[in-house]
Amino acid sequence: MAIKYKEIADRLEREIREGTFDQTKKLPTEEELIKKFEVSRNTIRKAVTQLVNRGYIYQVQGSGMFLREESVTDYINLGSLRGLTKDLTSKTIETKILSLHVVEADELTAKGLRCEGGTKLYYVKRLRIVDEEPFSIEISYFKKDVVPYLNEDIASNSIYSYLIDHLKLNIGFADKVINCEKIDEESAELLHIDPFDPALIIENTVCLTNGTIFELSKSIFHFQKAKILNRINFK
Amino acid sequence: MAIKYKEIADRLEREIREGTFDQTKKLPTEEELIKKFEVSRNTIRKAVTQLVNRGYIYQVQGSGMFLREESVTDYINLGSLRGLTKDLTSKTIETKILSLHVVEADELTAKGLRCEGGTKLYYVKRLRIVDEEPFSIEISYFKKDVVPYLNEDIASNSIYSYLIDHLKLNIGFADKVINCEKIDEESAELLHIDPFDPALIIENTVCLTNGTIFELSKSIFHFQKAKILNRINFK
DNA sequence: AAGTGGTCTAGACCACCGT
DNA sequence: CGGTGGTCTAGACCACTTC
């Protein structure tokens, strides 16, 4: 990647995570960052905006740029792409493939994916296990013309790392709908909870940068183990 | 407000909502917007970035700026400040004040608000009623030194409109934690659901632009009626 | 008053899409 | 190829905080 502001943002993110600024809880001034990275002010400001949007810092006019307090516990991060592995860093995560094959879109799925019924899709159902205990069930449909190949080995790790790093997909944006339901019997058994216990649900519609919907997914979380964190800026 | 890019963003948002671009599903090009608003390209791009972040449009390099598909109205929007009134436009919303007075912070609340125990706070408990049916219970604590006055009249409408428009608070950012619990008996009664039915919970920590935490809140939603929508961009 | 972030301009060049 | 967005620069002036 040759894009300066992204490289600077990623570098600063790493430094923040490593605790480089923990003494002062403050970032260097724009002026100092301009000198350090030898770029124009706008480029620094664009990099910094990334950090603001990622929830790491906040800016105070006339005063400086400050670290936001760390989110202590292990939360699911709505804004990140790379899923549980990146969110729950202090945990051991395993993935059990419950099902993986090519199917033809039924009417409902086709409607969600804005494609014809019968379109070829990958259907993946996985059980995520965190610290030896069942954590969530993830059911996904991928358009096969966008994701031409998938296997158990890939699906056992991060599918998104594969999509981004190997298939070079340009993932653009997503709609996420969160709600809460009484769980069904089959899922209850998989998650080791009682039937009619609640479940936290995230339904996900993911698009490429050109607007094409390529994935539909539904994640069912263990209601006692999953918490979602969302950091928001108003500007 | 004399800030050009915000005015342009707000104007374009209104036009999008009014259906001005529904024929083409496409925004005018940057060039056209520059001419229309008589500002520099960077100002247009900053305005457009706001619309991207608000989830209205997506940009495709070399091609144009396109409308995202409408989200059917009835979702709670995580990113918006002005609460239910703005989110559920097609519904009738009433608010019943269950409690409103000044209290002294107990240890737990003080910890959450990063203040001393005993600090004066407004405590507000409200029942939100949507289309004649109980929808959510909202329990909030506001620091009294930031919000010096609050009454039933204000709390019956949008507290945030009051904070922004009258008190001129500069609200900066928030942490939102979403999870799912079995509901307690008292709340079940208020929401007209069975004890031990699930509940969708949003816990909220809200800060001014200068980093001061001024509100802590917990919203308990009717699990069958509430859905949260979050639109995300990866860039 | 000095320091620091916020807004805005004008212009150059690059990267990608569609014809 | 022309059209359109993406990145980057250099510089001016404003607004807020801090002392």
Coordinates of C-alpha atoms (C1' of nucleotides) in Angstrom, one line a residue:
Chain A
M1 CA 0.0 0.0 0.0
A2 CA 1.5 3.3 -1.1
I3 CA -1.2 5.5 0.5
K4 CA 0.5 7.8 3.0
Y5 CA -2.4 8.7 5.2
K6 CA -3.4 5.0 5.7
E7 CA 0.2 4.0 6.5
I8 CA 0.4 6.8 9.0
A9 CA -2.9 5.9 10.5
D10 CA -1.9 2.2 10.8
R11 CA 1.4 3.1 12.3
L12 CA -0.1 5.5 14.9
E13 CA -2.8 2.9 15.7
R14 CA 0.0 0.3 16.4
E15 CA 1.8 2.8 18.6
I16 CA -1.4 3.6 20.5
R17 CA -2.0 -0.1 21.1
E18 CA 1.6 -0.6 22.2
G19 CA 1.1 2.1 24.8
T20 CA 3.5 4.6 23.3
F21 CA 1.4 7.6 24.4
D22 CA 0.1 6.2 27.7
Q23 CA 2.2 8.5 29.9
T24 CA 0.7 11.7 28.5
K25 CA -2.6 10.2 27.1
K26 CA -1.9 12.7 24.4
L27 CA -0.8 12.4 20.8
P28 CA 2.0 14.7 19.4
T29 CA 0.6 17.9 17.8
E30 CA -0.2 18.1 14.2
E31 CA 3.0 20.1 13.7
E32 CA 5.1 17.4 15.2
L33 CA 3.5 14.7 13.2
I34 CA 4.0 16.7 10.0
K35 CA 7.8 16.9 10.8
K36 CA 7.9 13.2 11.9
F37 CA 6.3 11.8 8.7
E38 CA 7.3 14.6 6.3
V39 CA 3.9 15.1 4.8
S40 CA 1.5 18.0 4.4
R41 CA -0.9 19.0 7.1
N42 CA -4.0 17.7 5.3
T43 CA -2.4 14.2 5.1
I44 CA -1.8 14.2 8.8
R45 CA -5.3 15.4 9.4
K46 CA -6.7 12.6 7.2
A47 CA -4.7 10.0 9.1
V48 CA -5.8 11.4 12.4
T49 CA -9.5 11.3 11.2
Q50 CA -9.1 7.6 10.7
L51 CA -8.0 7.1 14.3
V52 CA -11.0 9.2 15.5
N53 CA -13.3 7.0 13.4
R54 CA -11.7 3.9 14.7
G55 CA -12.4 5.1 18.3
Y56 CA -8.9 5.5 19.5
I57 CA -8.7 9.3 20.0
Y58 CA -10.6 12.5 20.3
Q59 CA -9.6 15.9 19.2
V60 CA -10.1 19.1 21.2
Q61 CA -9.7 22.4 19.3
G62 CA -7.1 24.6 20.9
S63 CA -5.8 21.8 23.1
G64 CA -4.7 18.7 21.4
M65 CA -5.5 15.1 20.5
F66 CA -6.2 12.7 23.4
L67 CA -6.4 8.9 23.9
R68 CA -9.9 7.6 24.6
E69 CA -10.0 5.2 27.5
E70 CA -9.4 1.7 26.7
S71 CA -12.4 -0.6 26.5
V72 CA -11.5 -3.1 29.2
T73 CA -13.3 -6.3 28.5
D74 CA -13.6 -8.4 25.4
Y75 CA -16.2 -7.0 23.1
I76 CA -17.4 -7.7 19.6
N77 CA -16.5 -4.7 17.6
L78 CA -19.2 -3.8 15.1
G79 CA -16.9 -1.7 13.0
S80 CA -14.1 -4.1 12.3
L81 CA -13.9 -6.5 9.4
R82 CA -11.7 -9.2 10.7
G83 CA -14.1 -10.7 13.1
L84 CA -13.7 -12.4 16.4
T85 CA -10.1 -13.2 16.1
K86 CA -9.1 -9.5 16.2
D87 CA -11.8 -8.6 18.7
L88 CA -11.2 -11.1 21.4
T89 CA -7.4 -11.0 21.6
S90 CA -7.0 -12.5 25.0
K91 CA -9.0 -15.5 24.2
T92 CA -8.5 -18.8 22.5
I93 CA -10.8 -19.2 19.5
E94 CA -11.6 -22.3 17.7
T95 CA -14.0 -22.8 14.8
K96 CA -16.0 -25.9 14.0
I97 CA -17.4 -26.2 10.5
L98 CA -20.9 -27.6 10.8
S99 CA -21.7 -27.3 7.1
L100 CA -20.0 -26.0 3.9
H101 CA -21.3 -26.5 0.4
V102 CA -22.5 -24.9 -2.8
V103 CA -26.3 -24.3 -2.9
E104 CA -28.8 -22.6 -5.1
A105 CA -30.4 -19.5 -3.7
D106 CA -33.9 -19.9 -2.4
E107 CA -36.3 -17.1 -2.8
L108 CA -35.7 -15.4 0.5
T109 CA -31.9 -15.5 0.2
A110 CA -32.0 -14.4 -3.4
K111 CA -34.1 -11.4 -2.3
G112 CA -31.6 -10.5 0.4
L113 CA -28.7 -10.8 -2.0
R114 CA -30.6 -9.0 -4.8
C115 CA -30.0 -11.9 -7.2
E116 CA -32.0 -14.4 -9.1
G117 CA -33.4 -17.5 -7.4
G118 CA -31.1 -20.4 -8.2
T119 CA -27.9 -18.4 -8.2
K120 CA -25.0 -20.4 -6.9
L121 CA -23.9 -19.6 -3.4
Y122 CA -21.5 -20.9 -0.8
Y123 CA -23.4 -21.9 2.4
V124 CA -21.3 -22.0 5.5
K125 CA -22.4 -22.8 9.0
R126 CA -19.8 -22.5 11.7
L127 CA -19.7 -22.9 15.5
R128 CA -17.3 -20.5 17.2
I129 CA -15.7 -21.7 20.4
V130 CA -14.1 -19.2 22.7
D131 CA -12.0 -20.4 25.7
E132 CA -13.3 -23.9 25.2
E133 CA -16.9 -22.9 25.4
P134 CA -19.5 -22.4 22.6
F135 CA -19.8 -18.7 21.8
S136 CA -21.7 -18.2 18.6
I137 CA -23.2 -19.8 15.5
E138 CA -22.6 -18.1 12.2
I139 CA -24.5 -18.9 9.1
S140 CA -23.3 -17.2 5.9
Y141 CA -24.2 -17.1 2.2
F142 CA -21.5 -15.9 -0.3
K143 CA -22.2 -15.3 -4.0
K144 CA -20.1 -17.8 -5.8
D145 CA -19.4 -15.5 -8.7
V146 CA -17.6 -13.2 -6.2
V147 CA -16.2 -15.9 -4.0
P148 CA -15.4 -18.7 -6.5
Y149 CA -13.7 -21.0 -4.0
L150 CA -14.0 -21.8 -0.3
N151 CA -12.9 -24.9 1.7
E152 CA -12.9 -26.1 5.2
D153 CA -9.4 -25.0 5.8
I154 CA -10.2 -21.4 4.8
A155 CA -13.4 -21.4 6.8
S156 CA -11.7 -22.7 9.9
N157 CA -9.7 -19.6 10.0
S158 CA -10.8 -16.1 9.1
I159 CA -12.8 -16.1 5.9
Y160 CA -12.4 -12.3 5.7
S161 CA -8.6 -12.5 5.8
Y162 CA -8.9 -14.8 2.8
L163 CA -11.3 -12.6 1.0
I164 CA -9.1 -9.5 1.5
D165 CA -5.6 -10.9 1.3
H166 CA -6.0 -13.7 -1.3
L167 CA -9.0 -12.9 -3.4
K168 CA -8.3 -9.1 -3.1
L169 CA -11.9 -8.3 -2.7
N170 CA -12.6 -4.6 -2.2
I171 CA -15.1 -4.7 0.7
G172 CA -16.9 -1.4 0.9
F173 CA -19.8 -1.2 3.4
A174 CA -22.3 -3.2 5.4
D175 CA -25.7 -3.0 7.0
K176 CA -25.9 -4.7 10.4
V177 CA -29.2 -5.3 12.1
I178 CA -29.0 -6.3 15.8
N179 CA -31.8 -7.8 17.8
C180 CA -32.7 -10.3 20.4
E181 CA -34.8 -13.4 20.1
K182 CA -35.7 -16.5 21.9
I183 CA -33.3 -19.1 20.6
D184 CA -34.4 -22.2 18.6
E185 CA -33.9 -25.7 20.0
E186 CA -31.1 -26.7 17.7
S187 CA -29.0 -23.6 18.3
A188 CA -29.6 -23.9 22.1
E189 CA -28.1 -27.3 22.0
L190 CA -25.0 -26.1 20.1
L191 CA -24.5 -23.2 22.5
H192 CA -25.2 -25.3 25.6
I193 CA -28.0 -23.1 26.8
D194 CA -31.7 -23.8 27.5
P195 CA -34.3 -23.8 24.8
F196 CA -36.1 -20.4 25.0
D197 CA -33.2 -18.7 26.6
P198 CA -32.5 -15.5 24.7
A199 CA -30.0 -15.0 21.9
L200 CA -28.3 -11.9 20.6
I201 CA -28.5 -11.8 16.8
I202 CA -26.6 -9.8 14.2
E203 CA -27.7 -10.0 10.6
N204 CA -25.3 -8.7 8.2
T205 CA -25.5 -7.6 4.5
V206 CA -22.0 -6.9 3.1
C207 CA -21.2 -5.1 -0.2
L208 CA -18.1 -4.5 -2.3
T209 CA -16.9 -1.0 -2.9
N210 CA -18.9 -1.0 -6.2
G211 CA -22.1 -1.6 -4.4
T212 CA -22.5 -5.4 -5.2
I213 CA -24.0 -7.3 -2.3
F214 CA -21.9 -10.5 -1.9
E215 CA -22.6 -11.8 1.6
L216 CA -25.6 -12.3 3.8
S217 CA -25.0 -13.7 7.3
K218 CA -26.7 -14.3 10.6
S219 CA -24.7 -14.7 13.8
I220 CA -26.4 -16.1 16.9
F221 CA -24.5 -15.3 20.1
H222 CA -24.5 -16.8 23.5
F223 CA -26.5 -14.2 25.4
Q224 CA -24.3 -14.3 28.6
K225 CA -21.0 -14.3 26.8
A226 CA -21.3 -11.8 23.9
K227 CA -21.2 -8.0 24.3
I228 CA -21.0 -5.7 21.4
L229 CA -19.1 -2.4 21.6
N230 CA -19.7 0.5 19.3
R231 CA -17.7 3.7 19.6
I232 CA -19.4 6.7 18.0
N233 CA -18.3 10.2 17.0
F234 CA -20.6 13.2 16.5
K235 CA -19.0 15.6 14.1
Chain B
M1 CA -23.9 27.6 11.6
A2 CA -21.5 29.2 9.2
I3 CA -19.7 26.0 8.4
K4 CA -20.0 25.3 4.7
Y5 CA -19.4 21.6 4.5
K6 CA -21.9 20.9 7.2
E7 CA -24.5 23.0 5.6
I8 CA -23.9 21.3 2.3
A9 CA -24.1 17.9 3.9
D10 CA -27.3 18.7 5.7
R11 CA -28.8 20.1 2.5
L12 CA -27.9 17.0 0.5
E13 CA -29.1 14.8 3.3
R14 CA -32.5 16.5 3.1
E15 CA -32.6 16.2 -0.6
I16 CA -31.7 12.5 -0.5
R17 CA -34.5 11.9 2.1
E18 CA -37.0 13.9 -0.1
G19 CA -36.2 11.6 -3.0
T20 CA -34.5 14.2 -5.2
F21 CA -32.1 11.6 -6.6
D22 CA -34.4 8.6 -6.6
Q23 CA -34.6 8.5 -10.4
T24 CA -30.9 8.0 -11.0
K25 CA -29.9 6.6 -7.6
K26 CA -26.9 8.8 -8.2
L27 CA -25.6 12.1 -6.8
P28 CA -24.4 14.9 -9.1
T29 CA -20.6 14.7 -9.8
E30 CA -18.2 16.5 -7.6
E31 CA -17.7 19.0 -10.4
E32 CA -21.4 19.8 -10.5
L33 CA -21.6 20.1 -6.8
I34 CA -18.7 22.5 -6.8
K35 CA -20.5 24.7 -9.3
K36 CA -23.8 24.4 -7.5
F37 CA -22.5 25.4 -4.1
E38 CA -19.6 27.6 -5.3
V39 CA -17.0 26.1 -3.0
S40 CA -13.7 24.3 -3.5
R41 CA -13.4 20.6 -4.3
N42 CA -12.1 19.8 -0.8
T43 CA -15.2 21.3 0.8
I44 CA -17.5 19.3 -1.4
R45 CA -15.5 16.1 -0.6
K46 CA -15.7 16.8 3.1
A47 CA -19.5 17.3 2.8
V48 CA -19.8 14.1 0.9
T49 CA -17.7 12.2 3.4
Q50 CA -20.4 13.1 6.0
L51 CA -23.1 11.5 3.9
V52 CA -20.9 8.4 3.5
N53 CA -20.5 8.2 7.3
R54 CA -24.2 8.8 7.8
G55 CA -24.8 5.8 5.6
Y56 CA -26.7 7.5 2.8
I57 CA -24.3 7.0 -0.1
Y58 CA -21.3 5.1 -1.4
Q59 CA -18.6 6.4 -3.7
V60 CA -17.1 4.4 -6.6
Q61 CA -13.8 5.6 -8.0
G62 CA -14.1 6.4 -11.7
S63 CA -17.9 6.0 -11.6
G64 CA -19.8 8.3 -9.2
M65 CA -21.6 8.5 -6.0
F66 CA -24.7 6.3 -5.4
L67 CA -27.5 6.1 -3.0
R68 CA -27.5 3.2 -0.6
E69 CA -30.7 1.3 -0.5
E70 CA -33.2 2.7 2.0
S71 CA -33.4 1.1 5.3
V72 CA -37.0 0.5 6.1
T73 CA -37.8 3.0 8.8
D74 CA -38.4 1.2 12.0
Y75 CA -34.9 0.7 13.3
I76 CA -33.0 2.3 16.2
N77 CA -30.0 4.1 14.7
L78 CA -26.9 3.7 16.8
G79 CA -25.1 6.6 15.2
S80 CA -27.7 9.3 15.7
L81 CA -28.0 11.6 18.6
R82 CA -31.6 12.6 18.6
G83 CA -33.0 9.3 19.8
L84 CA -36.2 7.5 19.0
T85 CA -38.1 10.5 17.7
K86 CA -35.9 10.8 14.7
D87 CA -35.4 7.0 14.2
L88 CA -39.0 5.9 14.2
T89 CA -40.6 8.6 12.0
S90 CA -43.6 6.7 11.0
K91 CA -44.7 6.0 14.6
T92 CA -46.4 7.8 17.4
I93 CA -44.1 8.2 20.3
E94 CA -45.0 9.0 23.9
T95 CA -42.9 9.3 26.9
K96 CA -43.9 8.7 30.5
I97 CA -41.7 10.0 33.2
L98 CA -41.4 7.3 35.9
S99 CA -38.9 9.3 38.0
L100 CA -36.9 12.5 37.8
H101 CA -34.9 14.0 40.6
V102 CA -31.5 15.0 41.8
V103 CA -29.5 12.3 43.5
E104 CA -26.0 11.8 44.8
A105 CA -23.8 9.4 42.9
D106 CA -23.4 6.0 44.5
E107 CA -20.0 4.3 44.1
L108 CA -20.8 2.4 40.9
T109 CA -22.3 5.3 39.1
A110 CA -19.5 7.6 40.2
K111 CA -17.0 5.1 38.8
G112 CA -18.8 5.0 35.5
L113 CA -19.0 8.8 35.3
R114 CA -15.3 9.2 36.5
C115 CA -16.4 11.4 39.3
E116 CA -16.5 11.5 43.1
G117 CA -19.1 9.5 45.0
G118 CA -21.8 12.0 46.2
T119 CA -21.6 14.2 43.1
K120 CA -24.9 15.7 42.3
L121 CA -26.7 14.0 39.3
Y122 CA -30.0 14.1 37.6
Y123 CA -31.6 10.7 37.7
V124 CA -34.3 10.1 35.0
K125 CA -36.3 7.0 34.4
R126 CA -38.7 7.0 31.4
L127 CA -41.0 4.7 29.7
R128 CA -41.1 5.1 25.9
I129 CA -44.4 4.1 24.3
V130 CA -44.5 3.6 20.5
D131 CA -47.8 3.2 18.7
E132 CA -49.6 2.9 22.0
E133 CA -47.4 0.0 23.2
P134 CA -44.5 0.0 25.7
F135 CA -41.3 0.0 23.8
S136 CA -38.4 0.7 26.1
I137 CA -37.3 1.8 29.5
E138 CA -34.5 4.4 29.7
I139 CA -32.6 5.1 32.9
S140 CA -30.1 8.0 32.7
Y141 CA -27.8 9.8 35.0
F142 CA -26.6 13.3 34.0
K143 CA -23.9 15.3 35.8
K144 CA -25.6 18.3 37.3
D145 CA -22.7 20.6 36.8
V146 CA -23.0 20.0 33.1
V147 CA -26.8 19.8 33.0
P148 CA -27.8 22.2 35.7
Y149 CA -31.5 22.0 35.1
L150 CA -34.0 19.4 33.9
N151 CA -37.8 19.1 34.4
E152 CA -40.6 16.8 33.4
D153 CA -41.6 18.9 30.5
I154 CA -38.1 18.7 29.0
A155 CA -37.8 15.0 29.7
S156 CA -41.1 14.3 28.1
N157 CA -39.7 15.4 24.8
S158 CA -36.2 14.9 23.5
I159 CA -33.6 15.5 26.2
Y160 CA -30.9 15.7 23.6
S161 CA -32.6 18.4 21.6
Y162 CA -32.7 20.4 24.9
L163 CA -29.0 19.7 25.6
I164 CA -27.9 20.7 22.1
D165 CA -30.3 23.5 21.2
H166 CA -30.8 25.2 24.6
L167 CA -27.8 24.3 26.7
K168 CA -25.5 24.4 23.7
L169 CA -23.6 21.4 24.9
N170 CA -20.9 20.2 22.5
I171 CA -21.5 16.5 22.5
G172 CA -18.4 14.7 21.2
F173 CA -18.5 10.9 21.3
A174 CA -20.0 7.9 23.0
D175 CA -19.3 4.3 23.9
K176 CA -22.3 2.0 23.4
V177 CA -22.4 -1.6 24.8
I178 CA -25.1 -3.8 23.5
N179 CA -26.1 -7.1 25.0
C180 CA -29.0 -9.3 25.8
E181 CA -30.3 -10.4 29.2
K182 CA -33.2 -12.0 30.8
I183 CA -35.4 -9.2 31.9
D184 CA -36.1 -8.3 35.6
E185 CA -39.6 -8.6 37.0
E186 CA -40.3 -4.9 37.3
S187 CA -39.2 -4.1 33.8
A188 CA -41.2 -7.0 32.4
E189 CA -44.3 -5.5 33.9
L190 CA -43.7 -2.1 32.4
L191 CA -43.0 -3.6 29.0
H192 CA -46.0 -6.0 29.1
I193 CA -43.9 -9.1 28.6
D194 CA -43.3 -12.2 30.7
P195 CA -40.7 -12.3 33.4
F196 CA -37.6 -14.0 32.1
D197 CA -38.4 -13.1 28.5
P198 CA -35.3 -11.6 27.0
A199 CA -34.5 -7.9 26.7
L200 CA -32.2 -6.0 24.4
I201 CA -29.9 -3.7 26.4
I202 CA -27.9 -0.6 25.3
E203 CA -25.6 0.9 27.8
N204 CA -24.3 4.3 26.9
T205 CA -21.4 6.5 28.1
V206 CA -21.5 9.9 26.5
C207 CA -18.8 12.6 26.5
L208 CA -18.5 16.2 25.6
T209 CA -16.1 17.2 22.8
N210 CA -13.5 18.1 25.5
G211 CA -13.7 14.5 26.8
T212 CA -15.8 15.0 29.9
I213 CA -18.2 12.2 30.6
F214 CA -21.6 13.7 31.4
E215 CA -24.1 10.9 30.9
L216 CA -24.5 7.3 31.7
S217 CA -27.6 5.5 30.5
K218 CA -29.2 2.1 30.2
S219 CA -32.0 1.4 27.8
I220 CA -34.0 -1.8 28.1
F221 CA -35.9 -2.6 24.9
H222 CA -38.9 -4.9 24.2
F223 CA -37.2 -7.8 22.5
Q224 CA -39.9 -8.3 19.9
K225 CA -40.2 -4.6 18.9
A226 CA -36.7 -3.2 18.9
K227 CA -34.2 -3.7 16.1
I228 CA -30.9 -1.8 15.9
L229 CA -29.5 -0.8 12.5
N230 CA -25.8 0.1 12.1
R231 CA -24.4 1.1 8.7
I232 CA -20.7 0.7 8.4
N233 CA -18.0 1.8 5.9
F234 CA -14.6 0.3 5.5
K235 CA -12.2 2.9 4.1
Chain C
dA1 C1' -0.2 36.1 23.4
dA2 C1' 1.2 31.6 22.1
dG3 C1' -0.1 27.1 21.0
dT4 C1' -3.2 24.0 18.7
dG5 C1' -6.9 22.3 16.1
dG6 C1' -10.8 23.6 12.4
dT7 C1' -12.2 25.5 7.9
dC8 C1' -11.3 26.7 3.2
dT9 C1' -9.0 27.5 -1.2
dA10 C1' -6.4 26.4 -5.6
dG11 C1' -4.1 23.4 -8.1
dA12 C1' -1.5 19.0 -9.5
dC13 C1' -1.4 14.3 -10.5
dC14 C1' -3.0 9.5 -10.1
dA15 C1' -6.4 5.4 -10.5
dC16 C1' -10.3 3.4 -12.0
dC17 C1' -14.7 3.0 -14.9
dG18 C1' -17.1 2.9 -19.0
dT19 C1' -17.4 3.7 -24.1
Chain D
dC1 C1' -10.2 7.9 -24.5
dG2 C1' -13.0 11.2 -21.4
dG3 C1' -15.3 11.3 -17.1
dT4 C1' -15.0 10.7 -12.3
dG5 C1' -13.2 9.9 -7.7
dG6 C1' -8.8 9.4 -4.7
dT7 C1' -4.4 11.3 -2.9
dC8 C1' -1.4 15.0 -1.9
dT9 C1' 0.6 19.6 -1.5
dA10 C1' 1.1 24.6 0.3
dG11 C1' -0.7 28.2 2.3
dA12 C1' -4.2 31.5 4.5
dC13 C1' -7.1 32.6 8.1
dC14 C1' -10.3 31.4 12.0
dA15 C1' -11.6 29.6 16.8
dC16 C1' -10.7 27.7 21.0
dT17 C1' -7.7 26.6 25.1
dT18 C1' -4.1 27.7 28.2
dC19 C1' -1.3 30.6 30.6

